[in-house]
Every structure is written in C-alpha cells, then in structure tokens.
Coordinates of C-alpha atoms in Angstrom, one line a residue:
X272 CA 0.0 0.0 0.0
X273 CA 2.6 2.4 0.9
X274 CA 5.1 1.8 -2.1
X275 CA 1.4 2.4 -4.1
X276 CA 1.0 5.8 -2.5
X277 CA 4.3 6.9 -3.5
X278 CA 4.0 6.2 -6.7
X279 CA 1.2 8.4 -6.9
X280 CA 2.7 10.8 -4.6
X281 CA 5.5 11.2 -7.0
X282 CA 3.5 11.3 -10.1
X283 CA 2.2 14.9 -8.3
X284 CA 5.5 16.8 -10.0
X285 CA 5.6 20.0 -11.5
X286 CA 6.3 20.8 -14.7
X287 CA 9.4 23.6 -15.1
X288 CA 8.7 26.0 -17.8
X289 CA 10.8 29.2 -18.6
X290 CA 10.9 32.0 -16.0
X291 CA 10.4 29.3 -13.1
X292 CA 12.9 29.3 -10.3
X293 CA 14.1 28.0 -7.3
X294 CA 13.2 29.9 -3.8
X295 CA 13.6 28.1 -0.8
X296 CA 14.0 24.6 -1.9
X297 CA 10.9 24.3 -3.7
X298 CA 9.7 25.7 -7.3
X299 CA 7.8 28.7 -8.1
X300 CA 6.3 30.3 -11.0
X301 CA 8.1 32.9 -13.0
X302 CA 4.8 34.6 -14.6
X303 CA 2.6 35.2 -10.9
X304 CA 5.7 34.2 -8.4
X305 CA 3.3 31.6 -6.6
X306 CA 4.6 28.0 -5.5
X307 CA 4.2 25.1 -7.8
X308 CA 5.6 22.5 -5.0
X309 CA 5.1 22.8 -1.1
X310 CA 6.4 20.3 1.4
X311 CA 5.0 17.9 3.5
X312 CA 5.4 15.2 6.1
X313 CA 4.9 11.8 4.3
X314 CA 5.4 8.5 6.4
X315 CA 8.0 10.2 8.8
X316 CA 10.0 11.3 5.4
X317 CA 9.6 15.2 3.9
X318 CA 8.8 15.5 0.7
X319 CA 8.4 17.9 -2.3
X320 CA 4.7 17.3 -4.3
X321 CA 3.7 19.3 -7.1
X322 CA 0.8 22.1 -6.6
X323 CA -0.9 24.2 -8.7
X324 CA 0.2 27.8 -8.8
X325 CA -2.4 30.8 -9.2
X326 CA -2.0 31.6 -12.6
X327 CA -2.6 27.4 -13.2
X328 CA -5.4 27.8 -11.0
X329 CA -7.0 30.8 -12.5
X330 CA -6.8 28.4 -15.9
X331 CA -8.3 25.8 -15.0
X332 CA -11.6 28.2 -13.6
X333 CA -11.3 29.8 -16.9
X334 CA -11.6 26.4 -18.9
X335 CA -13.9 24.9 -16.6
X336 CA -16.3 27.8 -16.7
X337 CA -15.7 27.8 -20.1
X338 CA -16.7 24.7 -20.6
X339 CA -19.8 25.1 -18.6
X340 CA -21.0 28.2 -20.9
X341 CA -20.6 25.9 -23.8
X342 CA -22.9 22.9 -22.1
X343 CA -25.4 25.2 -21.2
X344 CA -25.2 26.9 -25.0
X345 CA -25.8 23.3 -26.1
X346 CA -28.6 22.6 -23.6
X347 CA -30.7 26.0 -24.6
X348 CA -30.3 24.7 -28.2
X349 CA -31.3 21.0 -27.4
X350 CA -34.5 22.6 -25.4
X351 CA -35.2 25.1 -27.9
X352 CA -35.2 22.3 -30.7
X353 CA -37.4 20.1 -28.8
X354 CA -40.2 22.8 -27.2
X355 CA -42.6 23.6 -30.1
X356 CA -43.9 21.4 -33.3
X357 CA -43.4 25.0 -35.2
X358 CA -40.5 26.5 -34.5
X359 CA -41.4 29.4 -35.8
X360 CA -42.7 30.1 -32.6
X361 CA -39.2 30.9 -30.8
X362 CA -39.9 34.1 -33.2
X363 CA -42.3 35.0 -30.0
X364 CA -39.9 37.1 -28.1
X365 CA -40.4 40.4 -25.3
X366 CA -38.9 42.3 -27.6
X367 CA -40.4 41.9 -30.5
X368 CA -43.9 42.8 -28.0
X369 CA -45.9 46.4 -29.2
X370 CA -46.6 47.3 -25.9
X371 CA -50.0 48.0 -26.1
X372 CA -51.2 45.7 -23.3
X373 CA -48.2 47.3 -20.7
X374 CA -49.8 45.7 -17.6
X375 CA -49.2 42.1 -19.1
X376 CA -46.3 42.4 -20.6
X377 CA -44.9 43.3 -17.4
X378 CA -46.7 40.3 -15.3
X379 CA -45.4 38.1 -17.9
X380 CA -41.5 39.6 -17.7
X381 CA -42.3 39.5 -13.5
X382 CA -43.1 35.9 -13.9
X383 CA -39.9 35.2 -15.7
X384 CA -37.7 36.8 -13.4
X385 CA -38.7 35.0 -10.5
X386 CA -39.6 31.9 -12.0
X387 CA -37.2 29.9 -9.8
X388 CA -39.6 30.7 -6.9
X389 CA -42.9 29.5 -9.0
X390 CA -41.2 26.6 -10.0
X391 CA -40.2 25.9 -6.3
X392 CA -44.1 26.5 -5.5
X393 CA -45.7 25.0 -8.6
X394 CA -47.2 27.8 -9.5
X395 CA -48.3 28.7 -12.9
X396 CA -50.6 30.6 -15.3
X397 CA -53.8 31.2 -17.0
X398 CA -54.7 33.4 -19.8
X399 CA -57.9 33.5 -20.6
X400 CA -60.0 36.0 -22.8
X401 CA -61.3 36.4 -26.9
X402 CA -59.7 35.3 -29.6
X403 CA -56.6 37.0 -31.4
X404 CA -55.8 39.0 -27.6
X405 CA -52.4 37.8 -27.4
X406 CA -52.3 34.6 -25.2
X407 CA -50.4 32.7 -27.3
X408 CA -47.9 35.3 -27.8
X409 CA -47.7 36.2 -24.2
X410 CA -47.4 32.6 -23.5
X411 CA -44.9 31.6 -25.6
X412 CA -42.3 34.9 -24.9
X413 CA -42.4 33.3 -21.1
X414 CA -41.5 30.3 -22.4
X415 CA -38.9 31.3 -24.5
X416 CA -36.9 33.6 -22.0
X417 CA -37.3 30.5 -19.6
X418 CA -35.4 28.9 -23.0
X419 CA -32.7 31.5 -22.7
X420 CA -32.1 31.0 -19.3
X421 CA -31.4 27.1 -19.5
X422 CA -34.6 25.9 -18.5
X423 CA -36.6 23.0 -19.9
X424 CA -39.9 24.1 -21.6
X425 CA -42.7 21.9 -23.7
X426 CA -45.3 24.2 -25.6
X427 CA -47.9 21.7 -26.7
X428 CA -51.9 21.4 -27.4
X429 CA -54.2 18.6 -26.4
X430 CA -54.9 17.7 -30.1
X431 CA -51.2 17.9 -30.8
X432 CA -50.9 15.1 -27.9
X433 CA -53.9 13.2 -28.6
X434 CA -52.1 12.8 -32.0
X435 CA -49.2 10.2 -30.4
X436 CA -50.8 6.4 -29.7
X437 CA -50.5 5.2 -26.5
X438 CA -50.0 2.2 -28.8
X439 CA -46.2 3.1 -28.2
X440 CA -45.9 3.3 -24.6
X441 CA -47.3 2.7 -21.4
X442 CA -50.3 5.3 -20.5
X443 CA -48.4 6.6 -16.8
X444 CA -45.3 6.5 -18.8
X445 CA -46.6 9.0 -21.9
X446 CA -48.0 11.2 -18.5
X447 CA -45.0 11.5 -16.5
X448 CA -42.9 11.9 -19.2
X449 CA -44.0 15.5 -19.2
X450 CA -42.9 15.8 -15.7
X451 CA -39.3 16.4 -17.4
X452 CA -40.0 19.7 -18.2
X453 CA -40.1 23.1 -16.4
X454 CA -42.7 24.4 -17.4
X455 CA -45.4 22.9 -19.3
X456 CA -47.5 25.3 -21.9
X457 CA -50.9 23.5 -22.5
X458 CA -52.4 26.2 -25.9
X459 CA -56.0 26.7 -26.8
X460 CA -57.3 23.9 -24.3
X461 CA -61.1 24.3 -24.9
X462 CA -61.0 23.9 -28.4
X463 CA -60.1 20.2 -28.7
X464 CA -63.2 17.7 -29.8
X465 CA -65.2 16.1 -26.6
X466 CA -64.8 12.9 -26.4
X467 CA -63.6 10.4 -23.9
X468 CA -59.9 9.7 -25.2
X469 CA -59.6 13.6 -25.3
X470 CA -60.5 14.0 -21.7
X471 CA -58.9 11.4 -21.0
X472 CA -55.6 12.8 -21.9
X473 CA -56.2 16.2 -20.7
X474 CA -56.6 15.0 -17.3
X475 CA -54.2 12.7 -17.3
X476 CA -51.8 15.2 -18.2
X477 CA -53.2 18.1 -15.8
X478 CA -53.6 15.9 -12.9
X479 CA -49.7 14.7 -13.2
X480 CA -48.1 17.5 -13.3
X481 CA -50.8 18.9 -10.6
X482 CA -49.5 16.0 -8.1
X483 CA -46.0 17.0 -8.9
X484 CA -46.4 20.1 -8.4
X485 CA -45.0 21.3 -11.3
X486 CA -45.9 24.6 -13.2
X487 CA -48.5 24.9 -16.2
X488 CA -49.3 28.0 -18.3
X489 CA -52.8 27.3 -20.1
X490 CA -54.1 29.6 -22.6
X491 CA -57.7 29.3 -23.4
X492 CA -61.2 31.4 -25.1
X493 CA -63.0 30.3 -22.8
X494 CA -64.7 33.2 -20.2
X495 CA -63.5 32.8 -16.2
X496 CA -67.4 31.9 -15.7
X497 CA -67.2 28.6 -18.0
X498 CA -64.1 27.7 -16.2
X499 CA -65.2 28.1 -12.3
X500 CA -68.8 26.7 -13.9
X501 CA -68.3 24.2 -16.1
X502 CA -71.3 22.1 -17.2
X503 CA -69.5 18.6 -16.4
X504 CA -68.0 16.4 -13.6
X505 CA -64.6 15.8 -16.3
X506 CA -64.0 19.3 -16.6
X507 CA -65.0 20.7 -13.1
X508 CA -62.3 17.9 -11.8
X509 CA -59.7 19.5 -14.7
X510 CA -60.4 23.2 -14.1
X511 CA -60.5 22.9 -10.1
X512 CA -56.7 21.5 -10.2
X513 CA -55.9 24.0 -13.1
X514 CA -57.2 27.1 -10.8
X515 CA -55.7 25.8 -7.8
X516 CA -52.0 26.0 -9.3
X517 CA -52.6 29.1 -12.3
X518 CA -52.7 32.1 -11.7
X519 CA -55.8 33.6 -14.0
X520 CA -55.2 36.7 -15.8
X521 CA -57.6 37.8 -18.5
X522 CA -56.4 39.1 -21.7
X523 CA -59.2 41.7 -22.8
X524 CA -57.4 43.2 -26.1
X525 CA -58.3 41.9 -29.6
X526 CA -56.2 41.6 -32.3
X527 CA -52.5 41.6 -30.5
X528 CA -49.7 41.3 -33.2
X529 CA -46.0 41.1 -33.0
X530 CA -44.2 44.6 -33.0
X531 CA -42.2 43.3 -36.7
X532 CA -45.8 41.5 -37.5
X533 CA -47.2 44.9 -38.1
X534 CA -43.9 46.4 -39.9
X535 CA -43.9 43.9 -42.4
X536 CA -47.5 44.5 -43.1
X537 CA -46.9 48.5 -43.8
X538 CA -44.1 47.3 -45.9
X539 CA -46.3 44.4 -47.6
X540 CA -48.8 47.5 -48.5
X541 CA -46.0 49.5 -49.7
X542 CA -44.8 47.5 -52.2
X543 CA -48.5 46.2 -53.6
X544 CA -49.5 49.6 -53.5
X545 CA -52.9 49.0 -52.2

C-alpha cells in the first residue's frame, strides 16, 4: 500500500517552464511568483509534491467555466429544438412585443424573473380571454426567455398530444414523461373535440403534473365563468386542479400582433400599392 502511495505521490510533479525558479527549496512560478511544490510530512519522510500555482489555478476556472458556458449553449439549443412542433414560434420574443397591453407584458417579464420561486411553489398561469388577444404570444415569450435562461420548456396542445398512440408506450409512462420539463404550456385547451380519449388525456396530463407540483401555463377562449362553472363532472375535476396552481389573468385586447408583424404589413402594402 505504501510503495502504491508513493507512486502516486510522486506522479504529483511540477512541470518547469521558462521563467520558473528556485526559492527556498521548492519551485515557483516565473509569470505570478506563486509555488508550484510545497512540502510535506509523508510516512515520517519530507517531501516535495507538485501544486498548482495561481495563474494554473486561475486556468483551470477559466476552462472549466468555459466549458460550462458551452454545455449550457448546447442545452438551450437541445431545449429550444425540442419545445414547439413549429419552431417558428421561438420568433415569439419580449422584444419583439408592441406594448399596447403594458400591464401584461410586465406580469409576464415578472413571472420570468422569479420563475425559480414559482417553479419551487408550482405555480403557474392562466390566460384567458377572446380570440386573437395575445395569449399565445404572451405565453410563448415566457417560455422562451425560460429557453434563454437554461430551462426545460414543452409548448404543446391537447390535439397535438392526442395525436401520439399510446400504442407506443405505457399510459403513466406517456403522462409523467411531461414531468421532465419546467414548465409545461398546455395552448388553446377548450378547443379540442369532446370525447372520452380527449378528456382522458387532458386529465391525465393536468392531474400529473398537478401532483408534482409542477408549473402549467394554459391559454384558453373560454370566459373565467365557464371555467369556475363548467357544465360537467370531467372538466369541473380538470379546471378545479388547473385554478388551484394558475394564476388567472384575462387578456381583454383583440387583435394583438408582434411589433415586426405589423412592420412587415406596412411594408407588404407599400410595395403592392394597395
């Protein structure tokens, strides 16, 4: 055991490079004049290992943030690739926001900012109101600053997961498998067909991430009233867990577009002339 320690012991050597020197028995470095041996007591004997000196150190933090920049560049990408069916959604950004709901647009940046402390809690969101207001959009810039920042995001529909069999995996498996992500965007729930398969699925799904406690934002047409109300046992089951962990807010605005949505329409008119 001992002559094994040694071995390793004396494998701990450091490497000489130009400008080094001696001081004091042991090596140090010529560029930041730090130690790159130190002695110590070993079995009775002293001996001279090799050590890191600062500017070595300061390297090796350097590469091995680095290297964590580049993992988490390739993880936003991974995420990013697998969130939406239509990528073209990413295109749903703050910034690209006209500002004419203010009062939202700041809730949603709010919720962004502290979403560690919601996804701690569980808590979530729900946007509610007509047609064309802007949850989608709203919905989807949350989702994709949570993108920038490293987390794992899904941004789905009911028909879009009624779509996959169950044919190809277990039913508890296909639910928990959602459990993976962050934050879970569930869009235009309300419009799906009625039928038993559907609400199967949409409870399934609610209800798991529910017992995880794990945070939704829904996005639906349907008025507060039908949601506190609704006319069925199914749905009064679904909508009690969904108001329990989001947060309603009601999106009363018609016709949001993108900031650059509306700019390329004054410049589509411009060049047709019309």
């Amino acid at each position: 055991m001992n002559s094994a320690l040694t071995d390793v012991l004396n494998g701990l050597q450091a490497t000489r490079e130009e400008g080094d020197y001696i001081k004091d028995g042991i090596l140090y470095c010529g560029k930041c004049h730090t130690p790159k041996q130190l002695k110590k007591i070993f079995l009775g004997t002293e001996k001279i290992f090799g050590c890191m000196c600062d500017c070595q150190a300061e390297e090796v933090c350097n590469q091995e943030e680095a290297d964590r920049k580049k993992r988490l560049v390739e993880r936003i990408e991974l995420n990013k690739a697998n969130c939406y069916n239509d990528v073209s959604l990413l295109e749903n950004t703050f910034d690209k926001d006209d500002n004419s709901l203010p009062v939202i647009t700041n809730a949603c940046k709010k919720y962004t900012e502290h979403f560690e402390t919601f996804l701690e809690d569980g808590r979530g969101l729900l946007f509610y109101g007509l047609v064309d207001g802007g949850k989608t959009f709203f919905a989807n810039c949350i989702l994709n600053a949570l993108l920038d920042q490293g987390y794992k995001c899904k941004g789905t529909s009911f028909p879009d997961l009624a779509s996959k069999s169950f044919a190809d995996f277990d039913k508890t498996e296909f639910y928990t498998s959602f459990n993976s992500y962050d934050l879970l965007l569930i869009d235009d729930m309300g419009t799906e067909r009625r039928t038993d398969y559907m609400q199967e699925i949409i409870y399934g799904v609610i209800d798991t991430r529910y017992t995880a406690k794990l945070p939704m934002i829904i996005t639906t047409n349907l008025s507060l009233e039908d949601i506190k109300n609704p006319e069925d046992i199914s749905n009064k089951r679904i909508f009690s867990r969904i108001l329990e962990r989001c947060h309603p807010i009601e999106i009363k605005q018609t016709k949001h577009r993108l900031k650059n949505g509306r700019i390329d329409f004054v410049k589509t008119k411009n060049i047709l002339g019309i």
